[in-house]
Amino acid sequence: EAGVAQSPRYKIIEKRQSVAFWCNPISGHATLYWYQQILGQGPKLLIQFQNNGVVDDSQLPKDRFSAERLKGVDSTLKIQPAKLEDSAVYLCASSLVTAPSANYGYTFGSGTRLTVV
Amino acid sequence: AQTVTQSQPEMSVQEAETVTLSCTYDTSESNYYLFWYKQPPSRQMILVIRQEAYKQQNATENRFSVNFQKAAKSFSLKISDSQLGDTAMYFCAFMKRGSGGGADGLTFGKGTHLIIQP
């Protein structure tokens, strides 16, 4: 079974530039998540989609971050304009809606490491 | 909102020894799950073990076991016969049981860097 695919793996940009990250979840996984992991900390949930609808975006800095999941499959996370404090690893994860006894198949990608200089 | 606290930033043990990582959490939820994830340098979060809060029996997966104390809101991970490949960041995580179906987002602790010495 193919895992959660993310690209790019690394990205370096200057502050005030824009950047976009892409995520392709596991086939059949209706729920998709974006997490931000700052160095030395655990991941923090930014946004959760179920199919193409937003379930939770309470921790997404909406003045500069946006995300979409067109057609309920792939997702894109964008930052515009970037700040130095946005330097982090951005992890995407996906899960099933059913099967609570099996961890919902919750699976993470390998993330994109963003450096803002 | 829930919080997860891991008070050990780093631990180091010799290969084949047993090590215990600590985790405490705070929540007002009654139905939830707890997890331990391993994150190697590849950055991918790998599930080590999970525990349903309504189950009194502690979860076990081969060399990995947990000590779940619901009243104390404590969830420690024990690794027996530690191996060099166990070297990684370990994160404790909380997830409330979704009411509308599907899995909610995870709340993570800050992690413990575990080093297994040869």
mmCIF file of C-alpha atoms in Angstrom:
data_model
loop_
_atom_site.group_PDB
_atom_site.id
_atom_site.type_symbol
_atom_site.label_atom_id
_atom_site.label_comp_id
_atom_site.label_asym_id
_atom_site.label_seq_id
_atom_site.Cartn_x
_atom_site.Cartn_y
_atom_site.Cartn_z
ATOM 1 C CA GLU A 1 0.000 0.000 0.000
ATOM 2 C CA ALA A 2 1.401 3.390 -0.972
ATOM 3 C CA GLY A 3 1.893 5.810 1.904
ATOM 4 C CA VAL A 4 1.069 9.491 2.266
ATOM 5 C CA ALA A 5 3.067 11.385 -0.353
ATOM 6 C CA GLN A 6 4.348 14.919 0.255
ATOM 7 C CA SER A 7 6.393 17.320 -1.821
ATOM 8 C CA PRO A 8 8.742 19.039 -1.867
ATOM 9 C CA ARG A 9 10.922 17.422 0.765
ATOM 10 C CA TYR A 10 12.858 20.633 1.448
ATOM 11 C CA LYS A 11 12.200 24.288 0.683
ATOM 12 C CA ILE A 12 14.183 27.435 1.459
ATOM 13 C CA ILE A 13 12.580 30.832 0.868
ATOM 14 C CA GLU A 14 13.112 34.414 1.925
ATOM 15 C CA LYS A 15 10.718 36.089 4.353
ATOM 16 C CA ARG A 16 7.679 37.678 2.723
ATOM 17 C CA GLN A 17 7.794 35.186 -0.164
ATOM 18 C CA SER A 18 5.036 32.630 -0.714
ATOM 19 C CA VAL A 19 5.314 28.855 -0.650
ATOM 20 C CA ALA A 20 3.028 25.879 -1.256
ATOM 21 C CA PHE A 21 3.163 22.280 -0.074
ATOM 22 C CA TRP A 22 1.389 19.335 -1.652
ATOM 23 C CA CYS A 23 -0.028 16.180 -0.070
ATOM 24 C CA ASN A 24 -1.517 13.045 -1.618
ATOM 25 C CA PRO A 25 -3.215 10.856 1.029
ATOM 26 C CA ILE A 26 -3.623 7.106 1.049
ATOM 27 C CA SER A 27 -6.294 6.015 -1.404
ATOM 28 C CA GLY A 28 -9.684 5.765 0.298
ATOM 29 C CA HIS A 29 -8.745 7.923 3.286
ATOM 30 C CA ALA A 30 -11.476 10.529 3.628
ATOM 31 C CA THR A 31 -9.803 12.563 6.383
ATOM 32 C CA LEU A 32 -6.667 14.616 5.803
ATOM 33 C CA TYR A 33 -4.644 16.654 8.299
ATOM 34 C CA TRP A 34 -1.870 19.247 8.130
ATOM 35 C CA TYR A 35 0.467 19.578 11.122
ATOM 36 C CA GLN A 36 3.236 22.095 11.835
ATOM 37 C CA GLN A 37 6.253 20.793 13.758
ATOM 38 C CA ILE A 38 8.640 23.490 14.967
ATOM 39 C CA LEU A 39 12.122 22.297 15.919
ATOM 40 C CA GLY A 40 12.165 20.824 19.418
ATOM 41 C CA GLN A 41 8.377 20.523 19.669
ATOM 42 C CA GLY A 42 5.677 18.025 18.868
ATOM 43 C CA PRO A 43 3.465 18.469 15.816
ATOM 44 C CA LYS A 44 0.561 20.907 16.094
ATOM 45 C CA LEU A 45 -2.636 20.424 14.104
ATOM 46 C CA LEU A 46 -3.238 23.256 11.635
ATOM 47 C CA ILE A 47 -6.268 22.012 9.719
ATOM 48 C CA GLN A 48 -8.392 18.888 9.292
ATOM 49 C CA PHE A 49 -10.485 18.025 6.223
ATOM 50 C CA GLN A 50 -13.097 15.350 5.807
ATOM 51 C CA ASN A 51 -13.526 14.791 2.102
ATOM 52 C CA ASN A 52 -13.339 18.359 0.763
ATOM 53 C CA GLY A 53 -14.890 20.062 3.795
ATOM 54 C CA VAL A 54 -13.014 21.680 6.704
ATOM 55 C CA VAL A 55 -13.627 19.989 10.079
ATOM 56 C CA ASP A 56 -11.213 22.009 12.233
ATOM 57 C CA ASP A 57 -9.047 25.004 11.329
ATOM 58 C CA SER A 58 -8.994 26.654 14.750
ATOM 59 C CA GLN A 59 -5.178 26.719 14.922
ATOM 60 C CA LEU A 60 -4.550 27.847 11.350
ATOM 61 C CA PRO A 61 -3.164 31.429 11.133
ATOM 62 C CA LYS A 62 -5.671 32.466 8.542
ATOM 63 C CA ASP A 63 -4.068 35.832 7.821
ATOM 64 C CA ARG A 64 -1.196 34.074 6.066
ATOM 65 C CA PHE A 65 -1.984 30.350 5.822
ATOM 66 C CA SER A 66 -4.552 28.766 3.530
ATOM 67 C CA ALA A 67 -5.359 25.182 2.587
ATOM 68 C CA GLU A 68 -7.619 23.464 0.144
ATOM 69 C CA ARG A 69 -8.588 19.945 -0.732
ATOM 70 C CA LEU A 70 -10.243 20.002 -4.105
ATOM 71 C CA LYS A 71 -12.211 16.890 -5.102
ATOM 72 C CA GLY A 72 -11.595 15.408 -1.664
ATOM 73 C CA VAL A 73 -8.223 13.847 -2.553
ATOM 74 C CA ASP A 74 -4.993 15.881 -2.851
ATOM 75 C CA SER A 75 -4.419 18.906 -0.664
ATOM 76 C CA THR A 76 -2.300 22.048 -0.855
ATOM 77 C CA LEU A 77 -1.131 24.180 2.077
ATOM 78 C CA LYS A 78 0.024 27.705 1.247
ATOM 79 C CA ILE A 79 1.840 30.381 3.234
ATOM 80 C CA GLN A 80 1.752 33.969 1.971
ATOM 81 C CA PRO A 81 3.714 35.953 3.062
ATOM 82 C CA ALA A 82 6.120 33.755 5.022
ATOM 83 C CA LYS A 83 7.696 34.854 8.305
ATOM 84 C CA LEU A 84 10.855 33.620 9.982
ATOM 85 C CA GLU A 85 8.786 31.819 12.640
ATOM 86 C CA ASP A 86 7.149 29.688 9.949
ATOM 87 C CA SER A 87 10.354 27.670 9.674
ATOM 88 C CA ALA A 88 9.230 24.158 10.560
ATOM 89 C CA VAL A 89 8.421 20.722 9.213
ATOM 90 C CA TYR A 90 4.946 20.503 7.719
ATOM 91 C CA LEU A 91 3.480 17.022 8.080
ATOM 92 C CA CYS A 92 0.463 15.686 6.262
ATOM 93 C CA ALA A 93 -1.534 12.711 7.576
ATOM 94 C CA SER A 94 -4.642 10.844 6.475
ATOM 95 C CA SER A 95 -7.092 8.436 8.062
ATOM 96 C CA LEU A 96 -10.215 6.407 7.472
ATOM 97 C CA VAL A 97 -13.603 7.496 8.752
ATOM 98 C CA THR A 98 -14.495 4.061 10.085
ATOM 99 C CA ALA A 99 -12.679 1.295 12.000
ATOM 100 C CA PRO A 100 -12.055 3.035 15.351
ATOM 101 C CA SER A 101 -10.497 -0.122 16.757
ATOM 102 C CA ALA A 102 -7.733 -0.029 14.174
ATOM 103 C CA ASN A 103 -6.401 3.477 14.780
ATOM 104 C CA TYR A 104 -8.455 4.593 11.791
ATOM 105 C CA GLY A 105 -5.402 3.763 9.678
ATOM 106 C CA TYR A 106 -3.883 7.113 10.748
ATOM 107 C CA THR A 107 -0.746 7.498 8.609
ATOM 108 C CA PHE A 108 1.784 10.321 8.355
ATOM 109 C CA GLY A 109 3.883 11.448 5.417
ATOM 110 C CA SER A 110 7.577 12.324 5.716
ATOM 111 C CA GLY A 111 6.920 16.042 5.709
ATOM 112 C CA THR A 112 8.343 19.152 4.076
ATOM 113 C CA ARG A 113 11.104 20.996 5.897
ATOM 114 C CA LEU A 114 10.647 24.734 5.355
ATOM 115 C CA THR A 115 13.405 27.216 6.137
ATOM 116 C CA VAL A 116 12.559 30.918 5.982
ATOM 117 C CA VAL A 117 15.618 33.188 5.830
ATOM 118 C CA ALA B 1 -8.601 21.771 25.369
ATOM 119 C CA GLN B 2 -6.197 19.032 26.285
ATOM 120 C CA THR B 3 -2.486 19.172 27.060
ATOM 121 C CA VAL B 4 0.219 16.508 26.940
ATOM 122 C CA THR B 5 3.414 16.803 28.968
ATOM 123 C CA GLN B 6 6.627 14.861 28.506
ATOM 124 C CA SER B 7 9.097 15.867 31.207
ATOM 125 C CA GLN B 8 12.164 14.023 29.901
ATOM 126 C CA PRO B 9 13.763 15.917 26.970
ATOM 127 C CA GLU B 10 16.422 13.220 26.518
ATOM 128 C CA MET B 11 17.239 9.761 27.822
ATOM 129 C CA SER B 12 20.168 7.462 27.152
ATOM 130 C CA VAL B 13 20.469 3.757 27.979
ATOM 131 C CA GLN B 14 22.662 0.843 27.012
ATOM 132 C CA GLU B 15 21.542 -1.656 24.412
ATOM 133 C CA ALA B 16 19.427 -4.520 25.876
ATOM 134 C CA GLU B 17 18.396 -2.445 28.912
ATOM 135 C CA THR B 18 14.820 -1.520 29.764
ATOM 136 C CA VAL B 19 13.773 2.128 29.595
ATOM 137 C CA THR B 20 10.577 3.939 30.603
ATOM 138 C CA LEU B 21 9.400 7.192 29.028
ATOM 139 C CA SER B 22 6.941 9.329 30.982
ATOM 140 C CA CYS B 23 3.842 11.146 29.801
ATOM 141 C CA THR B 24 1.056 12.945 31.625
ATOM 142 C CA TYR B 25 -1.997 14.572 30.114
ATOM 143 C CA ASP B 26 -4.858 16.771 31.115
ATOM 144 C CA THR B 27 -8.362 16.554 29.685
ATOM 145 C CA SER B 28 -12.005 16.827 30.627
ATOM 146 C CA GLU B 29 -12.980 14.242 28.003
ATOM 147 C CA SER B 30 -14.126 10.799 29.113
ATOM 148 C CA ASN B 31 -13.689 8.974 25.796
ATOM 149 C CA TYR B 32 -10.269 9.238 24.230
ATOM 150 C CA TYR B 33 -7.247 7.421 22.872
ATOM 151 C CA LEU B 34 -3.593 7.699 23.818
ATOM 152 C CA PHE B 35 -0.661 6.923 21.556
ATOM 153 C CA TRP B 36 3.092 6.693 21.498
ATOM 154 C CA TYR B 37 4.724 7.632 18.205
ATOM 155 C CA LYS B 38 8.331 7.200 17.135
ATOM 156 C CA GLN B 39 9.953 9.768 14.833
ATOM 157 C CA PRO B 40 13.321 8.768 13.351
ATOM 158 C CA PRO B 41 15.482 11.236 11.364
ATOM 159 C CA SER B 42 13.382 10.429 8.280
ATOM 160 C CA ARG B 43 10.689 12.558 10.004
ATOM 161 C CA GLN B 44 7.825 10.124 9.426
ATOM 162 C CA MET B 45 5.718 9.537 12.541
ATOM 163 C CA ILE B 46 5.437 5.807 13.212
ATOM 164 C CA LEU B 47 2.797 4.429 15.575
ATOM 165 C CA VAL B 48 4.358 2.390 18.388
ATOM 166 C CA ILE B 49 1.370 1.582 20.569
ATOM 167 C CA ARG B 50 -2.159 2.773 21.311
ATOM 168 C CA GLN B 51 -4.486 2.637 24.302
ATOM 169 C CA GLU B 52 -8.244 3.156 24.468
ATOM 170 C CA ALA B 53 -9.172 5.037 27.638
ATOM 171 C CA TYR B 54 -12.139 2.763 28.353
ATOM 172 C CA LYS B 55 -9.901 -0.319 28.495
ATOM 173 C CA GLN B 56 -8.329 -1.069 31.861
ATOM 174 C CA GLN B 57 -5.847 -3.554 30.452
ATOM 175 C CA ASN B 58 -2.521 -2.021 29.479
ATOM 176 C CA ALA B 59 -1.621 -2.339 25.801
ATOM 177 C CA THR B 60 1.381 -4.419 24.738
ATOM 178 C CA GLU B 61 3.132 -4.707 21.377
ATOM 179 C CA ASN B 62 6.120 -7.060 21.444
ATOM 180 C CA ARG B 63 8.901 -5.215 23.360
ATOM 181 C CA PHE B 64 6.697 -2.165 23.955
ATOM 182 C CA SER B 65 4.159 -1.841 26.743
ATOM 183 C CA VAL B 66 2.354 0.973 28.500
ATOM 184 C CA ASN B 67 1.392 1.735 32.071
ATOM 185 C CA PHE B 68 -1.928 3.556 31.795
ATOM 186 C CA GLN B 69 -3.154 5.172 35.013
ATOM 187 C CA LYS B 70 -6.417 6.882 34.075
ATOM 188 C CA ALA B 71 -7.100 8.511 37.437
ATOM 189 C CA ALA B 72 -3.606 9.950 37.553
ATOM 190 C CA LYS B 73 -3.739 10.842 33.839
ATOM 191 C CA SER B 74 -0.449 9.106 33.275
ATOM 192 C CA PHE B 75 0.618 7.075 30.243
ATOM 193 C CA SER B 76 4.213 5.808 30.321
ATOM 194 C CA LEU B 77 5.963 3.698 27.682
ATOM 195 C CA LYS B 78 8.274 0.826 28.611
ATOM 196 C CA ILE B 79 10.731 -0.512 26.058
ATOM 197 C CA SER B 80 12.264 -3.857 26.978
ATOM 198 C CA ASP B 81 15.470 -5.280 25.521
ATOM 199 C CA SER B 82 16.229 -1.952 23.836
ATOM 200 C CA GLN B 83 17.867 -2.053 20.419
ATOM 201 C CA LEU B 84 20.015 0.432 18.486
ATOM 202 C CA GLY B 85 17.125 0.900 16.060
ATOM 203 C CA ASP B 86 14.987 2.263 18.890
ATOM 204 C CA THR B 87 17.040 5.465 18.853
ATOM 205 C CA ALA B 88 14.586 8.223 17.857
ATOM 206 C CA MET B 89 12.272 10.951 19.144
ATOM 207 C CA TYR B 90 9.249 9.538 20.971
ATOM 208 C CA PHE B 91 6.034 11.500 21.220
ATOM 209 C CA CYS B 92 3.058 10.892 23.456
ATOM 210 C CA ALA B 93 -0.237 11.915 21.828
ATOM 211 C CA PHE B 94 -3.900 12.324 22.787
ATOM 212 C CA MET B 95 -6.983 12.066 20.615
ATOM 213 C CA LYS B 96 -10.536 12.546 21.805
ATOM 214 C CA ARG B 97 -13.049 10.104 20.444
ATOM 215 C CA GLY B 98 -14.860 11.832 17.609
ATOM 216 C CA SER B 99 -18.598 12.173 17.949
ATOM 217 C CA GLY B 100 -19.300 12.475 14.271
ATOM 218 C CA GLY B 101 -17.270 9.548 13.055
ATOM 219 C CA GLY B 102 -13.662 9.468 12.020
ATOM 220 C CA ALA B 103 -10.493 10.368 13.835
ATOM 221 C CA ASP B 104 -9.881 13.815 15.331
ATOM 222 C CA GLY B 105 -6.589 15.640 15.274
ATOM 223 C CA LEU B 106 -3.826 14.563 17.647
ATOM 224 C CA THR B 107 -2.402 16.641 20.503
ATOM 225 C CA PHE B 108 1.278 15.874 20.980
ATOM 226 C CA GLY B 109 3.771 16.360 23.796
ATOM 227 C CA LYS B 110 7.175 17.948 23.162
ATOM 228 C CA GLY B 111 8.873 14.587 22.813
ATOM 229 C CA THR B 112 11.707 12.618 24.399
ATOM 230 C CA HIS B 113 14.913 11.981 22.505
ATOM 231 C CA LEU B 114 15.857 8.369 23.257
ATOM 232 C CA ILE B 115 19.427 7.280 22.585
ATOM 233 C CA ILE B 116 20.385 3.618 22.717
ATOM 234 C CA GLN B 117 24.127 3.233 23.290
ATOM 235 C CA PRO B 118 25.961 0.160 21.910
#
